[in-house]
XYZ file of C-alpha atoms in Angstrom:
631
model
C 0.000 0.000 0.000
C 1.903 3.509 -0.893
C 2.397 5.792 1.761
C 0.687 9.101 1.690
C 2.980 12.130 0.618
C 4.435 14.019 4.021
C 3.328 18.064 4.063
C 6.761 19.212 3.132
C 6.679 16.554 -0.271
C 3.282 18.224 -1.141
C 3.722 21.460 -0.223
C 7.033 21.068 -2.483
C 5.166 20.147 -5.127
C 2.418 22.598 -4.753
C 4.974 25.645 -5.160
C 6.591 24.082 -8.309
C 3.320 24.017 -9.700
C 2.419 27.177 -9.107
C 5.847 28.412 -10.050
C 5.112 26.582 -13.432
C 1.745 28.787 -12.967
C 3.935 31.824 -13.003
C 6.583 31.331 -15.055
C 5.379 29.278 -18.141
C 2.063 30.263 -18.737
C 2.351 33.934 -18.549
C 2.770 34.599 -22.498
C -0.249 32.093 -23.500
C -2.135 33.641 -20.697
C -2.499 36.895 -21.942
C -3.572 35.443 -25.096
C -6.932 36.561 -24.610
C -6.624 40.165 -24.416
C -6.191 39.819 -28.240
C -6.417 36.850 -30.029
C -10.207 35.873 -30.318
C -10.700 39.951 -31.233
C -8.384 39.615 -34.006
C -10.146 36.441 -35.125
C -13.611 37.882 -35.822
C -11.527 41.050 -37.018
C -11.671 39.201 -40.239
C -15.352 38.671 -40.634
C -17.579 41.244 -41.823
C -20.077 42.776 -38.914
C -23.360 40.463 -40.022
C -21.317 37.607 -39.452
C -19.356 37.340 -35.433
C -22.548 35.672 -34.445
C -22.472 32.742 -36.877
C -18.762 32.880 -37.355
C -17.506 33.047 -33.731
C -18.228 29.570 -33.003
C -16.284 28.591 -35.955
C -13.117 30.706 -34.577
C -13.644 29.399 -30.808
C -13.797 26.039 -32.131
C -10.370 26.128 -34.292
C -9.156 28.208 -31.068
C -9.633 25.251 -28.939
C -8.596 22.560 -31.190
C -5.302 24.289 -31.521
C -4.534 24.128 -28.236
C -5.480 20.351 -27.952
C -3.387 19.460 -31.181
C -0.386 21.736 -30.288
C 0.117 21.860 -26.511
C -1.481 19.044 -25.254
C -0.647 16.494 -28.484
C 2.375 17.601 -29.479
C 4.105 19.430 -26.438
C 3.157 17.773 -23.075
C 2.569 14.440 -24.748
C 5.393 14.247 -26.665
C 7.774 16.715 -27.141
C 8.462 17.503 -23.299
C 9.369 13.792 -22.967
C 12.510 14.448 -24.939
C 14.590 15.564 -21.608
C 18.226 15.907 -21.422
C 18.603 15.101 -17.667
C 15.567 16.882 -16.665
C 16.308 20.066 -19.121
C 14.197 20.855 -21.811
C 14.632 24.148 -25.043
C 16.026 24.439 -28.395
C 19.579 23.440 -27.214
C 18.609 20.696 -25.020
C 16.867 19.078 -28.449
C 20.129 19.556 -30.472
C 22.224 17.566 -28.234
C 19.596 14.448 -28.007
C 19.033 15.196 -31.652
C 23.465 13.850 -32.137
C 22.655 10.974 -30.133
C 24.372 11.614 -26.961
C 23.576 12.699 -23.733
C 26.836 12.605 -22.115
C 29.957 13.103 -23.814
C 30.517 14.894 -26.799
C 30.664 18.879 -27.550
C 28.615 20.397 -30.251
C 30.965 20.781 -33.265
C 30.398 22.238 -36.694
C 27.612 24.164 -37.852
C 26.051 21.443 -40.259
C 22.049 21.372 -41.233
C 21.127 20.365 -38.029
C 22.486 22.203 -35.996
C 22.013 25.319 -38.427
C 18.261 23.942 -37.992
C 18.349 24.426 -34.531
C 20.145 28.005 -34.748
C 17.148 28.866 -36.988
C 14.831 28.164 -34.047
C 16.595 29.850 -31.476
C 17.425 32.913 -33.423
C 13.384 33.025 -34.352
C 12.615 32.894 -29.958
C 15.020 36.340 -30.182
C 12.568 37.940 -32.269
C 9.114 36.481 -30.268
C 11.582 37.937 -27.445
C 11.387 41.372 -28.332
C 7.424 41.455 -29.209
C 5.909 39.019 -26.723
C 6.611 42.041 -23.977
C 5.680 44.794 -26.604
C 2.285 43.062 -27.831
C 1.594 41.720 -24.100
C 2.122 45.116 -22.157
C 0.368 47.313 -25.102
C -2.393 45.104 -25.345
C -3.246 44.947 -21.589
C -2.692 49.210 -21.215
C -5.285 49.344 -24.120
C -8.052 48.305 -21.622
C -7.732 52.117 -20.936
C -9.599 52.730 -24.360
C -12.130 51.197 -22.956
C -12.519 52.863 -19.784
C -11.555 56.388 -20.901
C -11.310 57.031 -25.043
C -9.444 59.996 -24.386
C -6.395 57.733 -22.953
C -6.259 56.116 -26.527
C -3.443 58.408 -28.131
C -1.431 57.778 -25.117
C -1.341 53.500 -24.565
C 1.738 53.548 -26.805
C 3.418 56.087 -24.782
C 2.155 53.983 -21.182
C 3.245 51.326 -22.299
C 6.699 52.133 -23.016
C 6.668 53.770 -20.086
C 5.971 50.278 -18.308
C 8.485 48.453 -20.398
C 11.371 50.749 -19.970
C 10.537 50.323 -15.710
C 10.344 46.545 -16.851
C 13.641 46.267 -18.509
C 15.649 48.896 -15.950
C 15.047 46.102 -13.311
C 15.921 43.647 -14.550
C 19.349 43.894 -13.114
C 18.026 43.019 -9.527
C 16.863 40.009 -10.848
C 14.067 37.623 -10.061
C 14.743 36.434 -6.860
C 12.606 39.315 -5.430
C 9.729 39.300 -7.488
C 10.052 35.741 -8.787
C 7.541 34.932 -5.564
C 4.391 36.803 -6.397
C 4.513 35.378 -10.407
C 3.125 32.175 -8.981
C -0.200 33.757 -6.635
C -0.578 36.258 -9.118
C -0.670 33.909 -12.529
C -3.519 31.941 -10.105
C -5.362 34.782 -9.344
C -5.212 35.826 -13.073
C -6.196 32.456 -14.122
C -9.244 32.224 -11.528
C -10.574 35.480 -12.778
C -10.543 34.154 -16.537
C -12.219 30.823 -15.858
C -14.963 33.249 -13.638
C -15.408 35.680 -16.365
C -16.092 33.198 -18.713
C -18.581 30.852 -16.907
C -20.823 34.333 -16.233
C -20.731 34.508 -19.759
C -21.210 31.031 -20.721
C -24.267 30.701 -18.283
C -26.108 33.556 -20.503
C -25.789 32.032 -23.626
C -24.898 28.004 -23.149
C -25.554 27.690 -27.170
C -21.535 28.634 -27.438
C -20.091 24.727 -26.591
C -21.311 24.012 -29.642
C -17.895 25.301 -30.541
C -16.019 21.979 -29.163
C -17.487 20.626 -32.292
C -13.888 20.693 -34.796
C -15.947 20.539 -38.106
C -17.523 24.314 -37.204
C -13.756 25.343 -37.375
C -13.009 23.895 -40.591
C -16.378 24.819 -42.123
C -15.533 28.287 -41.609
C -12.201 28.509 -42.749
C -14.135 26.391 -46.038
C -16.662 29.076 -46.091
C -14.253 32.382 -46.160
C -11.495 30.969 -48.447
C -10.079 34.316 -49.011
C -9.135 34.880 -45.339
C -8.420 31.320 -44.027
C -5.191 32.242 -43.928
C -5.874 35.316 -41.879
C -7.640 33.296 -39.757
C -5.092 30.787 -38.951
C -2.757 33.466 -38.164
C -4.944 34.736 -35.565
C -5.249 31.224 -33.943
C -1.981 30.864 -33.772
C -1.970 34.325 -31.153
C -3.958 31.868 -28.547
C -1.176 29.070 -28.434
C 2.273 31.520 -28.570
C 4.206 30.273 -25.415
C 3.501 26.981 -26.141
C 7.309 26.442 -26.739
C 7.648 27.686 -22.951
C 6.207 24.373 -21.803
C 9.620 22.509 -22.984
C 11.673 25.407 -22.433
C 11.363 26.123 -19.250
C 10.634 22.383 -17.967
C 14.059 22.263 -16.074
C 13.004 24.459 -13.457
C 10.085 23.013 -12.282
C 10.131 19.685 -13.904
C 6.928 18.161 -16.577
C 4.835 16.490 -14.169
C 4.275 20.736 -12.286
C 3.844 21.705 -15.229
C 1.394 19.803 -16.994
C -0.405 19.801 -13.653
C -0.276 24.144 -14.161
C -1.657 23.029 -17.316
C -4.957 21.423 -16.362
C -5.747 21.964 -13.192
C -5.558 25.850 -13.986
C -3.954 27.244 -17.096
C -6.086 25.534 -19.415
C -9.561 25.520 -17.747
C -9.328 29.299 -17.634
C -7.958 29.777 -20.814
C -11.057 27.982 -22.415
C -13.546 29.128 -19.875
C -12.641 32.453 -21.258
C -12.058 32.220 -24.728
C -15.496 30.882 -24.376
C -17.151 33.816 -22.174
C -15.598 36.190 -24.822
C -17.587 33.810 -27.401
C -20.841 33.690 -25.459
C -21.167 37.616 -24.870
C -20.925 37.766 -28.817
C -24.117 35.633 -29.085
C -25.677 37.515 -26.959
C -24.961 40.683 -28.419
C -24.204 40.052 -32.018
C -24.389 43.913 -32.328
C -21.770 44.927 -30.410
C -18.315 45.417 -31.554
C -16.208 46.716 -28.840
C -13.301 44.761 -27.346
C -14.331 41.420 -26.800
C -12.403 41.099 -23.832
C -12.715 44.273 -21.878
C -16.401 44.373 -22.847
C -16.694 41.148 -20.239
C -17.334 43.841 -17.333
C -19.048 46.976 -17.221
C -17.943 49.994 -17.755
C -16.387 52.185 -14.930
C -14.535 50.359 -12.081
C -14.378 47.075 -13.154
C -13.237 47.444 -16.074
C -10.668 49.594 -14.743
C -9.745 47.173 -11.995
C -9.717 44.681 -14.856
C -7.086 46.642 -16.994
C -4.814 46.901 -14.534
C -5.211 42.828 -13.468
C -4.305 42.346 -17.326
C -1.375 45.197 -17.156
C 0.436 43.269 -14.039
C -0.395 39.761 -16.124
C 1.358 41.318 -19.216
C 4.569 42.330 -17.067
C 4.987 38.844 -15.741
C 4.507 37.197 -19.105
C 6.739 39.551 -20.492
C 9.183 38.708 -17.466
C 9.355 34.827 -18.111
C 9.991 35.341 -21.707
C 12.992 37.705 -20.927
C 14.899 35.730 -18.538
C 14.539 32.676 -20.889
C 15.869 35.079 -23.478
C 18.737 35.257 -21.168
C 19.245 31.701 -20.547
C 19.281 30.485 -23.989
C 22.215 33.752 -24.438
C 24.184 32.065 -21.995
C 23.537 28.109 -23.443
C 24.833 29.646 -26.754
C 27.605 31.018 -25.631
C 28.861 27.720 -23.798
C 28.423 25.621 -26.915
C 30.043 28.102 -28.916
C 27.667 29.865 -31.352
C 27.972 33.165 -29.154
C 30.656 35.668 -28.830
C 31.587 35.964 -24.733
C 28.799 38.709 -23.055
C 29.060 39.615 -19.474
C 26.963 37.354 -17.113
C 26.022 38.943 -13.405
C 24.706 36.157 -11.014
C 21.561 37.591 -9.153
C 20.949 34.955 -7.119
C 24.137 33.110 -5.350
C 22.178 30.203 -4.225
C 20.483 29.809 -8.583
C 23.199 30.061 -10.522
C 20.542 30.016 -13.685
C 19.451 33.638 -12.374
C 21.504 35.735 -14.776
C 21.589 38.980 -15.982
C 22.991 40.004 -19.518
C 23.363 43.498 -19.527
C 23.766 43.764 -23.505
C 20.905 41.464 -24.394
C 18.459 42.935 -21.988
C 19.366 46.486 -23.464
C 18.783 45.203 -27.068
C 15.613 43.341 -26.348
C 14.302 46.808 -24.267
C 15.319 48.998 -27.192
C 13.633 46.158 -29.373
C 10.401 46.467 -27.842
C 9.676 49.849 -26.969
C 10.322 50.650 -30.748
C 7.921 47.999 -31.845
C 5.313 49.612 -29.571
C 5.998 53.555 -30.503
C 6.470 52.375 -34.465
C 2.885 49.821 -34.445
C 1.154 52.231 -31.485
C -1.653 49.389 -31.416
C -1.662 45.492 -30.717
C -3.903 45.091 -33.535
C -1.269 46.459 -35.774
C 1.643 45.009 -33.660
C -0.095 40.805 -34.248
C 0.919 41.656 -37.653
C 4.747 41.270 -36.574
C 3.489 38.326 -34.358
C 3.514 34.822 -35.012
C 5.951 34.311 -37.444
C 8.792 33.540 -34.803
C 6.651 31.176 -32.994
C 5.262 29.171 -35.968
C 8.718 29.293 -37.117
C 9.949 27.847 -33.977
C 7.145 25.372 -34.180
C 8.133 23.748 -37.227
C 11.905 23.537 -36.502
C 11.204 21.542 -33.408
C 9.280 18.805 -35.284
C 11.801 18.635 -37.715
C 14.253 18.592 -34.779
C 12.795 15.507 -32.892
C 12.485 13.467 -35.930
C 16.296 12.796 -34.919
C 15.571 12.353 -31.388
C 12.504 9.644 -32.269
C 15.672 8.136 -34.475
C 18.792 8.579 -32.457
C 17.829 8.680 -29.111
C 14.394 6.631 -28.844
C 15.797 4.452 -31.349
C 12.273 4.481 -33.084
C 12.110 3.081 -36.935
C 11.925 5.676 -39.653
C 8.537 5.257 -40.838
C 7.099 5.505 -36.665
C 9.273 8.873 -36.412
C 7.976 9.830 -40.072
C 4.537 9.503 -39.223
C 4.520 11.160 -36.008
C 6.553 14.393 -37.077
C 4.042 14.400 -40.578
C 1.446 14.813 -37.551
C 2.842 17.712 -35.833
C 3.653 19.429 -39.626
C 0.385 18.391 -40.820
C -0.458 21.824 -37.959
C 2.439 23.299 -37.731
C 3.343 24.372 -41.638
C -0.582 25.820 -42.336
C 0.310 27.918 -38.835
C 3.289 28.868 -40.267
C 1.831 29.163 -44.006
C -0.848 30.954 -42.484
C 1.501 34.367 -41.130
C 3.776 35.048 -44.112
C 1.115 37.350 -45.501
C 2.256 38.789 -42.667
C 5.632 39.473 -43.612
C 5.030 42.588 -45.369
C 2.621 44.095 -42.502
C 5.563 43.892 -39.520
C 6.249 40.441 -40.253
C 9.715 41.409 -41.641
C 10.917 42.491 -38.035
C 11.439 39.508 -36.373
C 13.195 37.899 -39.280
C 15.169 40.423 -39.808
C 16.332 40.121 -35.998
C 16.860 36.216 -36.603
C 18.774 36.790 -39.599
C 20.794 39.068 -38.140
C 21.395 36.784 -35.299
C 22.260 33.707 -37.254
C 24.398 35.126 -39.086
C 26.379 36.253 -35.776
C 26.114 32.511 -34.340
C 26.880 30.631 -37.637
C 29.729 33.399 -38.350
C 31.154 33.281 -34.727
C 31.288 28.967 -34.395
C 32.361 28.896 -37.965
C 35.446 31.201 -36.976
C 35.903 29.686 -33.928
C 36.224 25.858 -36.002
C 38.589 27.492 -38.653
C 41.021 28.692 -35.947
C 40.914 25.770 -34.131
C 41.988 23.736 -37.235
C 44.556 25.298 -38.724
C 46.154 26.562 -35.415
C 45.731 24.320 -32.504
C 44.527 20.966 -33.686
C 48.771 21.223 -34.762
C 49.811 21.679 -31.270
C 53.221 19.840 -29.743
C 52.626 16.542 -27.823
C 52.553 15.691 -24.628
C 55.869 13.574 -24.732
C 57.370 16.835 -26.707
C 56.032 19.143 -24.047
C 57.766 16.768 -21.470
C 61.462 17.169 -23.446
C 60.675 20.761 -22.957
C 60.088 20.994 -19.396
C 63.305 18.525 -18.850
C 65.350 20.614 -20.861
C 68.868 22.015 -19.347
C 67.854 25.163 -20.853
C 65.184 26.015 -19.222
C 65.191 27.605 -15.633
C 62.367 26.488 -13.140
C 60.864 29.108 -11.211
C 58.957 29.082 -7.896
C 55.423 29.306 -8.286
C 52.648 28.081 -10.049
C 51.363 28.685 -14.207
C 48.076 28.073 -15.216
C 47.796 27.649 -19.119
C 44.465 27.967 -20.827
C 44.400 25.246 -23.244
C 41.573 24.961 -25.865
C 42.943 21.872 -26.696
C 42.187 18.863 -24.061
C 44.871 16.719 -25.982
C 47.467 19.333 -26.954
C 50.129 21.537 -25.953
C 48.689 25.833 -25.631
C 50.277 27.818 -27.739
C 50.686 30.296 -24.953
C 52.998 28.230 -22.879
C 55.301 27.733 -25.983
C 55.171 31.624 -26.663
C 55.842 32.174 -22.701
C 59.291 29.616 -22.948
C 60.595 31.368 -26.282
C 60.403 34.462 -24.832
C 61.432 33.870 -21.132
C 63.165 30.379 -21.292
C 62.123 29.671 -17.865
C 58.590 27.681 -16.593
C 57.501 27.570 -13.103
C 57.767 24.420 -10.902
C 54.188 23.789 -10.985
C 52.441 23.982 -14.778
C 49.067 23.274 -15.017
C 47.171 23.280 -18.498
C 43.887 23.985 -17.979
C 40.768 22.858 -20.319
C 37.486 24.061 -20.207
C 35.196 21.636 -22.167
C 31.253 22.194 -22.473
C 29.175 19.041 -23.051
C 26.117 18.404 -24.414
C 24.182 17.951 -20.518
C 22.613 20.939 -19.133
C 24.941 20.314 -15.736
C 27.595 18.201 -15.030
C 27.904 16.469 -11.376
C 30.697 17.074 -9.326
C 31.541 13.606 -9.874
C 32.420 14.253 -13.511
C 33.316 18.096 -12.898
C 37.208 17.759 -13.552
C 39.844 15.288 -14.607
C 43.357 15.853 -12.924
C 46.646 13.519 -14.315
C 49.955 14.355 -14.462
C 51.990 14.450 -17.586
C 55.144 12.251 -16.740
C 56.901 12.125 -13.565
C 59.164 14.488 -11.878
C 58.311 17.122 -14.668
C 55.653 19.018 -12.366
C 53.226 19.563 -14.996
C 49.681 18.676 -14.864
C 46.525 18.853 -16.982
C 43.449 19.240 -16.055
C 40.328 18.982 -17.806
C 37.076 20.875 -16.155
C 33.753 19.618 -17.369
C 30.387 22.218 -17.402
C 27.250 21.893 -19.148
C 25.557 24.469 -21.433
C 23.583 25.982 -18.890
C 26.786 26.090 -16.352
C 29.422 29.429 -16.427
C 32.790 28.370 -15.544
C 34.519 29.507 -12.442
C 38.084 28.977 -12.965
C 38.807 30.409 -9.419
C 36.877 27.928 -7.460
C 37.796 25.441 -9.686
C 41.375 25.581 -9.163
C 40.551 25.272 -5.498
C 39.998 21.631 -6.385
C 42.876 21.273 -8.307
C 44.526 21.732 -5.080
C 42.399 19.541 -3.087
C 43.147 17.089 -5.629
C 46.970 16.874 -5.263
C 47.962 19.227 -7.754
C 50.732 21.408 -5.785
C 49.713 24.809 -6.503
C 49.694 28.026 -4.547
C 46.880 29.812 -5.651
C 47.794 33.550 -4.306
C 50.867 33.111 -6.252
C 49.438 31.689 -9.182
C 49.442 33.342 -12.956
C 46.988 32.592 -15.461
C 48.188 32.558 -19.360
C 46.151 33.332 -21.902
C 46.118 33.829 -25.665
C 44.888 37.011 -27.033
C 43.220 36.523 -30.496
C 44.437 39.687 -32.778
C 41.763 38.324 -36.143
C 43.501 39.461 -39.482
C 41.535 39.090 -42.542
C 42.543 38.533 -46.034
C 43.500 35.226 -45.694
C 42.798 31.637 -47.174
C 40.629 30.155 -44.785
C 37.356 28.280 -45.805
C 35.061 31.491 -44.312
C 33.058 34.084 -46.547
C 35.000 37.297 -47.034
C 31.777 38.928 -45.174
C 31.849 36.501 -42.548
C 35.994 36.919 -42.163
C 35.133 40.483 -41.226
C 31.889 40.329 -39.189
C 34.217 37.266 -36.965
C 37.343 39.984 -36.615
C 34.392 42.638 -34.975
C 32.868 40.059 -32.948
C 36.155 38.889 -31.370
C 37.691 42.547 -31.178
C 34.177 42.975 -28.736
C 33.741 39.713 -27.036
C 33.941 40.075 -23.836
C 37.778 38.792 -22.669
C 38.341 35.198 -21.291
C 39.998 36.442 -18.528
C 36.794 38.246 -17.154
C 34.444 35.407 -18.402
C 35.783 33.266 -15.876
C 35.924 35.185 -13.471
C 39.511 35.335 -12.336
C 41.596 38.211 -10.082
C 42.909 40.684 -12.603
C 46.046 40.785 -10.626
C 47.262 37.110 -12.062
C 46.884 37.583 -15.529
C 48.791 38.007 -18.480
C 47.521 37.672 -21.934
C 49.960 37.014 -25.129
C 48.923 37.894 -28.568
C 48.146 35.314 -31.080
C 47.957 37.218 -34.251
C 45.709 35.167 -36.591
C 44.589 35.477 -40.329
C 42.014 34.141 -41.706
């Protein structure tokens, strides 16, 4: 007979649910503030009555065939230990959980830089549309306010975005509670609704949806695109399902998320039977006028800041997962939470993304004109994740072709109308957000491309470890007290900064330690695994060590060589120096690079942020050599 669960078990459980509450849902739950409006936007006046149950039923069948089929069903199964996202579904995609890093930039994993480049651009609207869209409830409470929403709500974004350096350890507590509270008053709103005109479950019926996009031909296409508006942040459901795990939050799901979600969607249905007439917000228009609708605007405003919360500091993490894999120049990281090291700030991307989104907000002014740029990333996104998990059904589940096949055709068979369904878009705002993920591939395809060219023609040739050992024994070199700490990119080789440092000098110190910091394709590593200490000969005092992190992990070279110590390794940290190369990028050479791409690499290297400060060593014990290199 099983045990019942103690308090604390449940109670644990009960705040990673709600947390899931908080955090993942936020963007899909302030789907209603616009999406059903812009769905009867396309039918003429005569026909919201007849045609509304058509829109509420492909509303709701999207969310059955897309989160629940294809996400928490699926899709959120595909786990690399416990984390989920774009990254997370290129290392299964290889084949291997545990070992190898990322290397090249071949179709797949240009695939999967497609798909995170595209969640930059739904990065810099989701806040715009969410924030605007919410402040517009104004309109409706005062029509005088209406030449000023744009204005309020950059206002609120540019507070939004100036925080952001405290992080989320402060205000990470009320998402939770308030995400509830937002979800209760959905699922109430819509049952008042639904109890004045019951008719509107007729709309669970799937063949209404298709017989209206059969009916109105010319804007089925319109009309998908505005469906797709109800299910953006579906994608947050894997992303995010390292932090609270996919049991929370497909309990966040149905228990609340969901429920509401409907419950409204259907309200906002029901009061359109009821007054077929009427064409005023559909979702403001659930409460009077006066008060409640004004207590109701500013309910949606503080939903809209939390959704547009969760999407930034996922913006953030995926920064930092690109950066450890290599696709990302080095940005400075601050930690705002010592005891979570995956609450970051990124003081470059959170600028871009702020600039990003109060110009879509001044430059649209409306979130009717704004779902114009909207839904083109997300679709986008959609698609490149079932093309992704074909090769985790193959590699990893180990499923035959013609099982995988099927399945993905399945997810397509929705996902490519979706994303068919928003390039008429492209034109109206659309162009935006591809612009920003062209712009942004281009840096990560550029940047690992460089990084792979370097690495073969310079130190893939490095000296042996036997050689390096005749070096170290030679007569002609003088031993020095102390302790050298070599940054080698190579785990196998000898760093070219340690030769550079004995031609110049002709001395070494008594303790040399060449250091490697590999990134694997695991979110974290266990301490267990964390480092590899041997020594190269005997009597030669030189050491290498190789330091494991995963792609959510920032090294800290400091701490780490703490271990080193601990593990036997003589060293003296106070007195310790830390070598490392200095890139100096010359173009005009041979390599295998686009001229373009030779120069946009020699820009991005001349501003990445320096190795020294991205792991976080005392300034004081470093010297960097140049390594002048053309390409």
């Amino acid at each position: 007979m099983s045990t019942p669960a103690s308090p604390t078990g449940t109670a644990a459980k009960a705040g990673l649910t709600l947390g899931a509450l908080g955090v993942v849902f936020g963007d899909i739950g302030t789907s209603p503030l616009y999406a059903l409006r812009e769905c009867l936007n396309y039918l003429p006046p005569v026909e919201r009555a007849t045609g509304v149950l058509g829109a509420l039923s492909l509303v709701f069948w999207a969310m059955v065939l897309v989160v629940i089929g294809k996400y928490l069903c699926f899709v959120t199964r595909a786990d690399n230990r416990g984390e989920g996202g774009i990254f997370a579904l290129l290392s299964l995609a290889h084949g291997d959980r545990t070992g190898k890093i990322i290397g090249g930039t071949g179709a797949l994993s240009l695939l999967i830089l497609v798909g995170a480049a595209l969640l930059y651009g739904d990065g810099v609207i989701t806040p715009a549309i969410s924030v605007l869209g919410a402040v517009e409830g104004l309109n409706t409470f005062d029509p005088s306010l209406a030449g000023k929403v744009p204005f309020i709500s950059a206002f609120i974004l540019a507070g939004l975005f100036a925080v952001q350096f405290k992080g989320t350890k402060a205000i990470g507590g009320i998402f939770g509670p308030a995400m509830l509270v937002w979800f209760i008053l959905l699922g109430g709103l819509g049952v008042w609704h639904i109890l004045g005109a019951p008719q509107v479950v007729a709309a669970l019926n799937p063949l209404l949806g298709t017989r209206l996009l059969f009916d109105h031909p010319s804007e089925a296409a319109a009309l998908l695109g505005s469906v797709v508006l109800a299910i953006t942040g579906a994608e947050a459901l894997y992303a995010d399902m390292g932090h609270f795990g996919r049991k929370h939050i497909a309990r966040a799901w149905y228990f609340f998320a969901f429920p509401g979600l409907i419950l409204n969607y259907f309200g906002q249905g029901a009061r359109v039977l009821a007054n077929p007439g009427d064409t005023s917000h559909t979702f403001f228009a659930m409460v009077p006028e006066g008060t409640p609708r004004l207590i109701l605007t500013l309910v949606s405003i503080g939903a809209a800041i939390i959704a547009s919360q969760a999407m930034i500091t996922g913006t953030f993490s995926i920064t930092r997962q690109a950066i450890q894999l290599g696709f990302f120049p080095r940005l400075k990281i601050n930690y705002t939470n010592p005891d979570q090291s995956g609450q970051i700030y990124l003081p470059l991307v959170n600028t871009m993304l702020a600039l990003g989104s109060i110009y879509v907000v001044l430059s649209f002014g409306s979130s009717e004109k704004l779902v114009a740029a909207y839904g083109i990333a997300v679709t986008g996104t959609m698609v490149v994740t079932s093309l992704a998990f074909f090769f985790v059904l193959r590699r990893q589940w180990k499923w035959a072709a013609w099982q995988a096949g099927l399945l993905c055709a399945l997810f397509l068979v929705v996902d490519v109308p979706l994303f068919a369904s928003n390039l008429h878009k492209f034109a109206d705002g659309g162009w935006f957000p591809v612009i920003i993920a062209a712009g942004l591939i281009a840096v990560m395809h550029t940047w690992k491309r460089g990084k792979d060219e370097i690495f073969r023609r310079i130190y893939a040739n490095e000296i042996t470890e036997d050689e390096l050992c005749n070096v170290a024994g030679s007569h002609h070199i003088v031993r020095v007290r102390g302790t050298a700490v070599f940054m080698a990119g190579n785990p196998t080789g000898t760093p070219l900064v340690l030769l550079h440092h004995v031609k110049a000098n002709k001395v070494l110190h008594e303790t040399v330690v060449l250091l490697s910091v590999v990134t694997e394709e695991v979110p974290s590593v266990g301490d267990a695994e964390r480092m590899e200490v041997r020594e190269i000969g005997h009597g030669y005092g030189v050491w290498r060590v190789i330091a494991r992190y995963g792609y959510m992990e920032t090294p800290d070279v400091a701490a780490l060589m703490e271990r080193v110590g601990a593990a036997g390794v003589p060293v003296k940290l106070n007195e310790a120096t830390y070598y490392f190369n200095r890139e100096m990028v010359i173009t005009g050479g041979e390599s295998r690079m686009f001229e373009w791409q030779k120069h946009l690499y020699s820009v991005l290297s001349r501003n990445a942020r320096p190795v020294r400060d991205y792991y976080r060593l005392p300034p004081m014990q470093i010297i960097e050599v140049g390594l002048p290199i053309q390409l």
